[in-house]
Tab-separated table of C-alpha atoms in Angstrom:
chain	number	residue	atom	x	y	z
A	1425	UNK	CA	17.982	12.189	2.340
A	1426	UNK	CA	15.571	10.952	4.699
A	1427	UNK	CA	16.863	7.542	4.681
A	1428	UNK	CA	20.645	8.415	4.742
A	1429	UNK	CA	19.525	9.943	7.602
A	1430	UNK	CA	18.313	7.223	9.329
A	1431	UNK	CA	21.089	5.235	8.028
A	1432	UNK	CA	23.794	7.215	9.817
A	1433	UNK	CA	21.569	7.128	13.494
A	1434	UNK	CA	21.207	3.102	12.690
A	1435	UNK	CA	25.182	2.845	12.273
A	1436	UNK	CA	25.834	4.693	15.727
A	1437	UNK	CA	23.257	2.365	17.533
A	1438	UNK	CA	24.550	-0.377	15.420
A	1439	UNK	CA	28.006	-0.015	16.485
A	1440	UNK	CA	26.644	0.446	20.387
A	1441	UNK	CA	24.670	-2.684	19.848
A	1442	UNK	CA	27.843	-4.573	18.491
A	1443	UNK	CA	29.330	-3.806	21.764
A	1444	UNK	CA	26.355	-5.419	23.227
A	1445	UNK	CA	26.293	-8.303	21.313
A	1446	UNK	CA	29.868	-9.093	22.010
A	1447	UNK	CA	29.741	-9.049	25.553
A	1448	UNK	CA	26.625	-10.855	25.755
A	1449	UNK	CA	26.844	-13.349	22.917
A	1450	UNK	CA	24.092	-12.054	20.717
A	1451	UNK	CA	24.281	-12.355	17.219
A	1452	UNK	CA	25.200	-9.534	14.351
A	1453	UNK	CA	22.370	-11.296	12.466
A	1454	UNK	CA	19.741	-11.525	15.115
A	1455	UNK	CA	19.929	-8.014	16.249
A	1456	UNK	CA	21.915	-5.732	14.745
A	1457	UNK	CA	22.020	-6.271	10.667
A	1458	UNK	CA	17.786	-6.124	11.001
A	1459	UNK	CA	17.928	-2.304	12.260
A	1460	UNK	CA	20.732	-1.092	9.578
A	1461	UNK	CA	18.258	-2.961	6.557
A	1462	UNK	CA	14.518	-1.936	8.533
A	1463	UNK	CA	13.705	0.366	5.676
A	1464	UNK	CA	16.223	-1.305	2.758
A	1465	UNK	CA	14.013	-1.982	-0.190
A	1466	UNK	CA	14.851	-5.431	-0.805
A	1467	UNK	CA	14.175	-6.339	2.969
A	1468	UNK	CA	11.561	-3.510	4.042
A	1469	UNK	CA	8.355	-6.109	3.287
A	1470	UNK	CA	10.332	-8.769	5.304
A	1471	UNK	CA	11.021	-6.931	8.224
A	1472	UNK	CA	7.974	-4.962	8.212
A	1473	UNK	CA	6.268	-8.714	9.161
A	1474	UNK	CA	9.223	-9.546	11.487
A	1475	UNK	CA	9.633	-6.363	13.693
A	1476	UNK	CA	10.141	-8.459	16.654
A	1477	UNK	CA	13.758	-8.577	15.396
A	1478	UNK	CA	14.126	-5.239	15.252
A	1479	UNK	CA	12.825	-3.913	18.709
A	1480	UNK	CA	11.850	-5.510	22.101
A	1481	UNK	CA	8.076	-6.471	22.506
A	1482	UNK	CA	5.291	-7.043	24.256
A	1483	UNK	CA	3.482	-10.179	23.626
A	1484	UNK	CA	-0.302	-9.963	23.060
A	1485	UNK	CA	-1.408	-13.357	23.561
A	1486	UNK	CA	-4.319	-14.665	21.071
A	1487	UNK	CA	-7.990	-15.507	22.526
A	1488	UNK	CA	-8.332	-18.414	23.988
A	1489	UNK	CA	-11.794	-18.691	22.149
A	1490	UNK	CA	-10.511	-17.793	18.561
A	1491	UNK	CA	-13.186	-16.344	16.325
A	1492	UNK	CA	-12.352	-17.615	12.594
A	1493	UNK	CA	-14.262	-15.215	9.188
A	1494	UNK	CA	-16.516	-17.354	6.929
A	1495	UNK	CA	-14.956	-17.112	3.649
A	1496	UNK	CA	-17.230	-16.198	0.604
A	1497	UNK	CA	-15.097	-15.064	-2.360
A	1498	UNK	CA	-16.550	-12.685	-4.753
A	1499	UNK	CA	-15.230	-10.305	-7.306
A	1500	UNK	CA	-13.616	-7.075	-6.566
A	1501	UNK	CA	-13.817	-3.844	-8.828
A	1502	UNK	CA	-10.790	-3.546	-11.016
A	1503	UNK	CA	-10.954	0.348	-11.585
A	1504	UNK	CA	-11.279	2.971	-9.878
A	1505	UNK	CA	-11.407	7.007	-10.584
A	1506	UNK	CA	-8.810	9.518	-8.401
A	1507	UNK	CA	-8.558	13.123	-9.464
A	1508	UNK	CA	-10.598	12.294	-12.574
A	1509	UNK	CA	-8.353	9.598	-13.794
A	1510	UNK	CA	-9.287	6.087	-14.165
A	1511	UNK	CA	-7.048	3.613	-12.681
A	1512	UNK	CA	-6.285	-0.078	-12.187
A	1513	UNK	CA	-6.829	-1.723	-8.986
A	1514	UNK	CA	-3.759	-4.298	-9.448
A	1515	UNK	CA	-1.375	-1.715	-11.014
A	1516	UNK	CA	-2.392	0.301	-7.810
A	1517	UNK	CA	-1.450	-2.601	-5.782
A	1518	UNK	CA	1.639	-3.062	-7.356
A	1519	UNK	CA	2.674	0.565	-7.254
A	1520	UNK	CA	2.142	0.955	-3.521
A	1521	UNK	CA	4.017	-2.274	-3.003
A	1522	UNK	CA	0.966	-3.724	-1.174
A	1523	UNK	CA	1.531	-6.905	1.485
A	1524	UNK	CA	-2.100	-7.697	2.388
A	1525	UNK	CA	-5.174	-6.859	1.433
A	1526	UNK	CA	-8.086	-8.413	3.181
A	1527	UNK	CA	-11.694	-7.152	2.311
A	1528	UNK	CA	-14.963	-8.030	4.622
A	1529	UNK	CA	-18.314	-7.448	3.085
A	1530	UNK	CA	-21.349	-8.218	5.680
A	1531	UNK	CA	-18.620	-10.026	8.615
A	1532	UNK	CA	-17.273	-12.269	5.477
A	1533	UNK	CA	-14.215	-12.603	4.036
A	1534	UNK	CA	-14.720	-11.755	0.247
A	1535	UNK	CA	-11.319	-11.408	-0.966
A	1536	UNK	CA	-7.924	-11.835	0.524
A	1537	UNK	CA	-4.661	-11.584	-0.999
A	1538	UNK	CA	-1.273	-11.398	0.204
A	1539	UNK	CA	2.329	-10.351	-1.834
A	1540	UNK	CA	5.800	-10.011	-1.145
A	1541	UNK	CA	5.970	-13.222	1.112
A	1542	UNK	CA	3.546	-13.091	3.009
A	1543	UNK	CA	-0.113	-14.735	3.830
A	1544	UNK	CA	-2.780	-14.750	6.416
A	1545	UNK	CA	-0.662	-16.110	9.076
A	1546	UNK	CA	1.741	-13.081	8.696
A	1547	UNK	CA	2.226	-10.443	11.580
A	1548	UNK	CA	2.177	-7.243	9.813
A	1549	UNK	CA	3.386	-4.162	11.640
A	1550	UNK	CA	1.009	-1.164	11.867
A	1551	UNK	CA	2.486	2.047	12.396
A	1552	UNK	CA	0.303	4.490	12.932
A	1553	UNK	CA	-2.527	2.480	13.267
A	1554	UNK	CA	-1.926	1.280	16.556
A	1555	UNK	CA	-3.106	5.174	17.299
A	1556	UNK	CA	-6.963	4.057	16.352
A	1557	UNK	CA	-6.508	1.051	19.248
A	1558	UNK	CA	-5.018	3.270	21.997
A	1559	UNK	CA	-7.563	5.564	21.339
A	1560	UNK	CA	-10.559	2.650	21.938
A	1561	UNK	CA	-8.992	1.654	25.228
A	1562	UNK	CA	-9.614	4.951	26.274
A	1563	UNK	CA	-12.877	4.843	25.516
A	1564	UNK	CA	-13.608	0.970	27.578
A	1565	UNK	CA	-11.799	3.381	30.250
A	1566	UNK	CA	-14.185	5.705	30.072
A	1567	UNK	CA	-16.984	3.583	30.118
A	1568	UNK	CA	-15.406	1.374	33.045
A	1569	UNK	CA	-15.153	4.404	35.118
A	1570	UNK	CA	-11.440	5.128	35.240
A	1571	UNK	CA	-11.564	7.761	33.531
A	1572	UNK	CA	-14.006	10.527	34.314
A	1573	UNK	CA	-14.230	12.580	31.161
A	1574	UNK	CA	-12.570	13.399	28.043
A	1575	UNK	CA	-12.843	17.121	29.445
A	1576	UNK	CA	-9.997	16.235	32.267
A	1577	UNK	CA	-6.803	17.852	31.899
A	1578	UNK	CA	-4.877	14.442	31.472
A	1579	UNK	CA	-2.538	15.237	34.190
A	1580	UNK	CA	-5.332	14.097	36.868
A	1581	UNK	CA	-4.655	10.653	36.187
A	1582	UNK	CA	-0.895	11.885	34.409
A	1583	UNK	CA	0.591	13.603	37.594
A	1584	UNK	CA	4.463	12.656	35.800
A	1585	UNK	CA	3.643	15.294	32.834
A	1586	UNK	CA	2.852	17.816	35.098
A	1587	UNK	CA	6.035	19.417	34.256
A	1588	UNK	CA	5.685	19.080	30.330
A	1589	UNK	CA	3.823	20.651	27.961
A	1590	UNK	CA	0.575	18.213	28.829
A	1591	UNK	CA	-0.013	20.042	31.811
A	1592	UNK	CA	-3.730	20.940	32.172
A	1593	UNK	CA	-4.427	19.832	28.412
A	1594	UNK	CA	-7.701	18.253	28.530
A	1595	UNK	CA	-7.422	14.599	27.057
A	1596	UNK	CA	-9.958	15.266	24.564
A	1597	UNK	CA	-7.386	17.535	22.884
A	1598	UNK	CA	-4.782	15.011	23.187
A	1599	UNK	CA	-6.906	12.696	21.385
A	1600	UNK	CA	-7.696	15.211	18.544
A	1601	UNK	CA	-3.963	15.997	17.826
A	1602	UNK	CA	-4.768	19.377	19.243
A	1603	UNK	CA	-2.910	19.715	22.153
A	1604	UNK	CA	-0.063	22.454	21.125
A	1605	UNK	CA	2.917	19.749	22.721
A	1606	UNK	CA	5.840	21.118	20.948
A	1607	UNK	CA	6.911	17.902	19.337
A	1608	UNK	CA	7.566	18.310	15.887
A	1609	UNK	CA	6.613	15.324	13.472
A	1610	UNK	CA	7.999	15.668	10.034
A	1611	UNK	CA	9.184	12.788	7.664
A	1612	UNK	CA	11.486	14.831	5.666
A	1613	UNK	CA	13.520	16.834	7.999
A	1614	UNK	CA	15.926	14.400	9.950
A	1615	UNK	CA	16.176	16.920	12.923
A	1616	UNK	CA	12.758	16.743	13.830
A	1617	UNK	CA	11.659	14.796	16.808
A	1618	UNK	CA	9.962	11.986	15.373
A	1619	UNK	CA	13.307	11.282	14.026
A	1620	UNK	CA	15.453	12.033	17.531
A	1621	UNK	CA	12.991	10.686	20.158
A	1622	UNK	CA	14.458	7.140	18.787
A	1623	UNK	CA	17.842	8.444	19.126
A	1624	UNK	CA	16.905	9.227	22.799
A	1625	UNK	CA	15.434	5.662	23.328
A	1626	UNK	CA	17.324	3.252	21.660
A	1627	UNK	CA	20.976	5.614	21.170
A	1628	UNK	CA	20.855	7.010	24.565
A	1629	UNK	CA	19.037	4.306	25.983
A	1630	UNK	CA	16.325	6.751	27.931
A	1631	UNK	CA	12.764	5.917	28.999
A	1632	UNK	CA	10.331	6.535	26.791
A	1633	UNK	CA	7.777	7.805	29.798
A	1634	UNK	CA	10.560	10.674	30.737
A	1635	UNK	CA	11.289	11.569	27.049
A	1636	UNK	CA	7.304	12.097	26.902
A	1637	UNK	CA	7.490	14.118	29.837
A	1638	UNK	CA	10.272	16.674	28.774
A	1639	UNK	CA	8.308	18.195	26.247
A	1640	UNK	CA	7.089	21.573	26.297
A	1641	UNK	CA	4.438	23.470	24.475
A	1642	UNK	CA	4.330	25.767	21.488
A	1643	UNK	CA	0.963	26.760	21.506
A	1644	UNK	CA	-2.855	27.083	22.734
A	1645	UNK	CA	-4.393	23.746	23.555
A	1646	UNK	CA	-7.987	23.157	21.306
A	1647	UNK	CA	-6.485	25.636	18.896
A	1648	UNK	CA	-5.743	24.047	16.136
A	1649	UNK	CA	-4.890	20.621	14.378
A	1650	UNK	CA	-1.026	19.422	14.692
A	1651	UNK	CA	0.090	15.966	14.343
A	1652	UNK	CA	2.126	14.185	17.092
A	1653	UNK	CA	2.922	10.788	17.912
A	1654	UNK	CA	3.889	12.203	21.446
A	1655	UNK	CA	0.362	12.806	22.017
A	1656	UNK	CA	-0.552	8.855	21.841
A	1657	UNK	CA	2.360	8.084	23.753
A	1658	UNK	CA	0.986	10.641	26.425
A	1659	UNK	CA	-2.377	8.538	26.179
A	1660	UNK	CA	-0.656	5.363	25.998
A	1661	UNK	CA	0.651	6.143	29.466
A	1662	UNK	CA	-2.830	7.746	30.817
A	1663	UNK	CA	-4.076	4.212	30.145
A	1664	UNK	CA	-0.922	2.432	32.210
A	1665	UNK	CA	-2.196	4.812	35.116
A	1666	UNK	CA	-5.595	3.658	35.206
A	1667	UNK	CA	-5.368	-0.187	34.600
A	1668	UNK	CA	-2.236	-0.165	36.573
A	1669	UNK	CA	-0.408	-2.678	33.888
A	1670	UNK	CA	1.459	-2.674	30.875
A	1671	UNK	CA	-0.763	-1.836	28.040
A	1672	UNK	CA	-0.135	-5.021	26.035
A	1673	UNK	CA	-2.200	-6.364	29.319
A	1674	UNK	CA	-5.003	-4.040	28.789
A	1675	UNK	CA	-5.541	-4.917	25.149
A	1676	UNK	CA	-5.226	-8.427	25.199
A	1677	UNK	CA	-8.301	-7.934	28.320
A	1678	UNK	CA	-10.285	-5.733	26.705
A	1679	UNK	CA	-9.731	-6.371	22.944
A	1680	UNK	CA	-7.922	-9.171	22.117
A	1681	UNK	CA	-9.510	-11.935	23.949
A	1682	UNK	CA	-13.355	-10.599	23.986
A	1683	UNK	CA	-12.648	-10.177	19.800
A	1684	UNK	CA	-11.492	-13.730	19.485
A	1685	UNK	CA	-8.033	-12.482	18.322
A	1686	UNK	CA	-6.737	-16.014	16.384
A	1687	UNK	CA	-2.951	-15.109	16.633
A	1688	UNK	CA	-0.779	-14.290	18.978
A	1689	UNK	CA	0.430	-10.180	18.452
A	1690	UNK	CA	2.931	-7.981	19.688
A	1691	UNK	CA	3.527	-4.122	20.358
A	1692	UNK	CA	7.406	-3.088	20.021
A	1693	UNK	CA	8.760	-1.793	23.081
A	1694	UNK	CA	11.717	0.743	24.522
A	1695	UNK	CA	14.376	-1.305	26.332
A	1696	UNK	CA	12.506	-0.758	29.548
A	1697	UNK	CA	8.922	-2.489	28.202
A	1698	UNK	CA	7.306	0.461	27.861
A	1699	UNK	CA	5.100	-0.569	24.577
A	1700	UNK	CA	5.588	2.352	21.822
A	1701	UNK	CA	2.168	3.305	21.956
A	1702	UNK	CA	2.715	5.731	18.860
A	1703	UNK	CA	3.531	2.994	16.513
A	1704	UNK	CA	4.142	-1.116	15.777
A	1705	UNK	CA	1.295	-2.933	17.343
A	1706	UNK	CA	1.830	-5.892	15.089
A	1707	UNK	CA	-0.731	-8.576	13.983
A	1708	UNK	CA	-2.588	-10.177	11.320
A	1709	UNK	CA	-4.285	-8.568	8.378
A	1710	UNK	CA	-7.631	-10.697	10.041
A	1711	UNK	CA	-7.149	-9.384	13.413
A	1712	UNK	CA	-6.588	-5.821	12.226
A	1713	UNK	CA	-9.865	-6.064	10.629
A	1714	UNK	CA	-11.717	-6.895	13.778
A	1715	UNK	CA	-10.917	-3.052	14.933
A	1716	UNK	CA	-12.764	-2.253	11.933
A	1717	UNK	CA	-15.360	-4.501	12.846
A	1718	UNK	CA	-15.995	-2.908	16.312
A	1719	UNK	CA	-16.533	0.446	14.339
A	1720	UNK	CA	-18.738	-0.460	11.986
A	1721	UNK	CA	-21.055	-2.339	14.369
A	1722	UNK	CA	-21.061	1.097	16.859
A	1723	UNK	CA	-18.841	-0.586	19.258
A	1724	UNK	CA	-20.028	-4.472	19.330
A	1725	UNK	CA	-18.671	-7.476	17.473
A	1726	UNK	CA	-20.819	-10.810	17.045
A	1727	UNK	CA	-23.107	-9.288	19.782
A	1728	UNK	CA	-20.015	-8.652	22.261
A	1729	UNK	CA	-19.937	-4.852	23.583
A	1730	UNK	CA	-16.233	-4.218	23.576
A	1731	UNK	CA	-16.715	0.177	23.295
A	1732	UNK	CA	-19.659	2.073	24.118
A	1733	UNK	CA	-21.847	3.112	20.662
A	1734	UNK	CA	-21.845	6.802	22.436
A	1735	UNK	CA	-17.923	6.352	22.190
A	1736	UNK	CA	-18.215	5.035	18.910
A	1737	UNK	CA	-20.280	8.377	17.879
A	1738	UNK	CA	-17.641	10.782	19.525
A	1739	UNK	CA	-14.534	9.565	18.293
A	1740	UNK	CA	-15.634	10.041	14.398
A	1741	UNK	CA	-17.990	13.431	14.678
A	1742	UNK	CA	-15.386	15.883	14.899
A	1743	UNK	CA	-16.081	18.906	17.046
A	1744	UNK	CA	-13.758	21.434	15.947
A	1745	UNK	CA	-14.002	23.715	12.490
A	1746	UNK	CA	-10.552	22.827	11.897
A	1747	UNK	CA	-10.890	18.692	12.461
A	1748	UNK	CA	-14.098	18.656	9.552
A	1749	UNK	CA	-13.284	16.263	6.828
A	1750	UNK	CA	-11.491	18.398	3.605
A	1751	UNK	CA	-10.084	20.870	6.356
A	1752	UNK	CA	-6.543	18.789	7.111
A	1753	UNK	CA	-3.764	18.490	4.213
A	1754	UNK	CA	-7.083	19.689	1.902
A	1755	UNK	CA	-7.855	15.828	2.001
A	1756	UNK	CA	-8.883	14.489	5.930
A	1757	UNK	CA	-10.481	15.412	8.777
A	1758	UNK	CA	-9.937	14.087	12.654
A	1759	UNK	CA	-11.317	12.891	15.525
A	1760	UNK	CA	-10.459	10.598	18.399
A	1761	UNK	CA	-7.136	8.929	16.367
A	1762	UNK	CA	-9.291	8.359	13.635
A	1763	UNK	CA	-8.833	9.830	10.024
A	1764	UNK	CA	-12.279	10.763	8.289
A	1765	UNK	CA	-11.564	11.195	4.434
A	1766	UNK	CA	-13.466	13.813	2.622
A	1767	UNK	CA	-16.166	13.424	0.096
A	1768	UNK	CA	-18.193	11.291	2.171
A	1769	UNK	CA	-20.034	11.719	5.495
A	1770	UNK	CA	-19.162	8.562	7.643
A	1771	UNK	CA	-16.346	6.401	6.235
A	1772	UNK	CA	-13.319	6.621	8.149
A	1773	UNK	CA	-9.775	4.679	8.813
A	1774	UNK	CA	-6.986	3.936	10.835
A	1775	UNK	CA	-3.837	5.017	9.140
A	1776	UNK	CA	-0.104	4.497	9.566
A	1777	UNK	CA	3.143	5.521	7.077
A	1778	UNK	CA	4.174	3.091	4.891
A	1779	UNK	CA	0.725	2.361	3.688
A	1780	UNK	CA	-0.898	0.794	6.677
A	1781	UNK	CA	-5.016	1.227	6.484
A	1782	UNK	CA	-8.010	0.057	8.128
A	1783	UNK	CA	-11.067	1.217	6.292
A	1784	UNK	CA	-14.638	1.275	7.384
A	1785	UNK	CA	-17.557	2.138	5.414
A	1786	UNK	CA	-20.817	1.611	7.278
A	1787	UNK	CA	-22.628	2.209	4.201
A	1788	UNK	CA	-21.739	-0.888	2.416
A	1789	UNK	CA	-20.854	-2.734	5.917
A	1790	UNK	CA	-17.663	-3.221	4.448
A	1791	UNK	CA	-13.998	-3.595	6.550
A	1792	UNK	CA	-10.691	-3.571	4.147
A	1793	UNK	CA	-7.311	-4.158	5.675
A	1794	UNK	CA	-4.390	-3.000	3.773
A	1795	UNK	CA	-0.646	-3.578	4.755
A	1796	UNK	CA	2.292	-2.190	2.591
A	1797	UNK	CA	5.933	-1.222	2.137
A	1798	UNK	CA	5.031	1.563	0.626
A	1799	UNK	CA	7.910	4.728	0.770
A	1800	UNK	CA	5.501	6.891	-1.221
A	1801	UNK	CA	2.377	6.611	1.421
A	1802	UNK	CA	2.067	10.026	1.718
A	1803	UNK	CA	0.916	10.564	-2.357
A	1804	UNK	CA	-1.499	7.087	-2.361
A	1805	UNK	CA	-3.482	7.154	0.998
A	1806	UNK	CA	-6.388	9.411	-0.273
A	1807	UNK	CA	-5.817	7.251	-3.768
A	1808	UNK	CA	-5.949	3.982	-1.577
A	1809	UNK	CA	-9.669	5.524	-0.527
A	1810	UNK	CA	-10.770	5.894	-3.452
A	1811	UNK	CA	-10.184	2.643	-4.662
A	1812	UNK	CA	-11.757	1.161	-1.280
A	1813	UNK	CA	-14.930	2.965	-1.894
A	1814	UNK	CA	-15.270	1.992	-5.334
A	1815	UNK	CA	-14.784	-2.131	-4.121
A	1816	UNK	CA	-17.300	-1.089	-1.389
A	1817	UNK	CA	-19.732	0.124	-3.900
A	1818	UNK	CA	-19.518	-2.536	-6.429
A	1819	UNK	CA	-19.624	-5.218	-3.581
């Protein structure tokens, strides 16, 4: 259902876009067959490492000082226990129709495999993951002075959401996914907005900065937990305000370069350049990890401060009853864009649908990257957890 869905919206922008392409030249093949086939399981690995011919983008250029991973292969556990069950590790793969999957032990590269066409030079989208990266420039923000406090109502620095649902919401509650914007986020239900805000950008060709702004609210900010992309792109455009520059800028200043980023990335765009700040930063499975990296080491990486370590600390303690790990979806907790999985007291990861994961665990100073195709994400990220912990332990 949800991808007939989909389907039809694709076909009406398809058929605008063949308009397009006629009177400019473009190609069916270059820019319109990619968007009816984005989620086609035959081509959804393929484009999922090619999104830059599916939406406009932002390039993220790589460091000019690349820093390369020492390579030290070592063996990986091969079971794992969920829900009292013990499971293989490559069946697991398999099942949630992995792409990459890049493990770190001690800043070394212990094992790294890749399926479904790709390798270590691929550009993997992330999803939702590119929530855990907005979230860290607000924190060099912070720390830089732009930004006074997470206690501001975002509309300080924000003065275009003044007449949306953002107005007075501190941006701490933004970050938390607490900030009661009535934007309504759910995978199965094609009316939802997550579904129709890409109608409104890419259909009816509207800004994505004044769809974020005409919003309202459904309830008490601080309140309680409710997932919302809207909320990152509401941060993603905080951060525009501050540095005064596309946020592809920011990142490549603050992240990319001073992490010795080895490829080039990207961050999908509307048709205006405004990067999706939500969703599909794009890079390698290696350059992914380095995010990791930064977390595990409290905010440095190879003795470069990129984040604060108080940062660090506040965006994975959460501060709310309802954001404690167990207390979301009976399986998560929250924080600053970061997902804290229960049955542990600091591991954490960046998540995104379709199976994209970053996941830290101090404990055995170990960063895994896995990318996917997955259309049952939803049923194997706690599973995917599990099986990263028990690699960690054995490592």
């Amino acid at each position: 259902m949800v991808r007939l869905a989909l389907r039809k919206r694709l076909l009406i922008l398809a058929s605008i876009m063949v308009g397009l392409a006629i009177i400019s030249g473009i190609t069916w093949t270059r820019y319109v067959e990619p968007k009816l086939t984005l989620f086609a399981p035959d081509k959804r690995a393929h484009n999922f490492a090619h999104m830059d011919a599916i939406f406009p983008s932002n390039k993220i250029a790589k460091s000019p000082a690349p820093l390369e991973f020492e390579k030290i292969e070592s063996a990986i556990a091969e079971t794992y226990v969920i829900d009292g069950v013990q499971r293989n590790r490559d069946e697991f793969i398999q099942r949630s129709q992995t792409t990459g999957l890049l493990i770190i032990k001690d800043g070394k590269i212990v094992s790294e495999n890749y399926y479904k066409g790709n390798n270590k030079e691929s550009t993997a989208t992330s999803f939702s993951v590119a929530k855990s990266f907005v979230s860290t420039l607000v924190g060099i923000a912070i720390d830089e002075g732009l930004i006074d406090s997470v206690d501001d109502p975002i509309t300080k620095y924000v003065p275009e959401l003044d007449d949306s649902g953002f107005k007075g919401v501190r941006i701490s509650h933004i970050l938390q996914m607490s900030s009661g914007i009535d934007f309504s986020e759910d995978y199965g239900d094609e009316q939802s907005d997550a579904y129709k805000i890409f109608d409104r950008l890419f259909i009816y060709m509207q800004p994505l900065n004044r769809v974020a702004a005409s919003y309202g609210s459904k309830g008490k900010a601080g309140s309680q937990f409710y997932y919302s992309s809207l909320n990152t792109q509401a941060l993603t455009m905080l951060l525009r305000n501050v540095y005064k520059q596309d946020v592809s800028e920011t990142l490549e200043q603050k992240i990319w370069h001073p992490m010795g980023m080895s490829h080039d990335g990207f961050w999908s765009t509307d048709l205006y350049g405004t990067e999706l700040g939500f969703m599909s930063l794009n890079a390698t499975a290696r350059d992914f990890a380095k995010l990791g990296l930064i977390f595990l080491n409290k905010g440095k990486y190879r003795d470069r401060r990129i984040v604060s370590e108080r940062w660090v600390e506040k965006a994975l303690t959460p501060d709310k009853d309802y954001l404690q790990r167990g207390e979301i979806y009976g399986d998560w907790g929250y924080q600053y864009q970061w997902w804290l999985p229960r049955g542990s007291s600091n591991d954490f990861a960046a998540i995104g649908i379709w199976g994209q994961i970053i996941y830290v665990n101090p404990d055995a100073n170990v960063v895994i990257v896995k990318t996917s195709s997955d259309e049952n994400f939803k049923q194997h990220e706690f599973e995917a957890v599990q099986l990263f912990r028990e690699i960690a332990r054995k490592l």
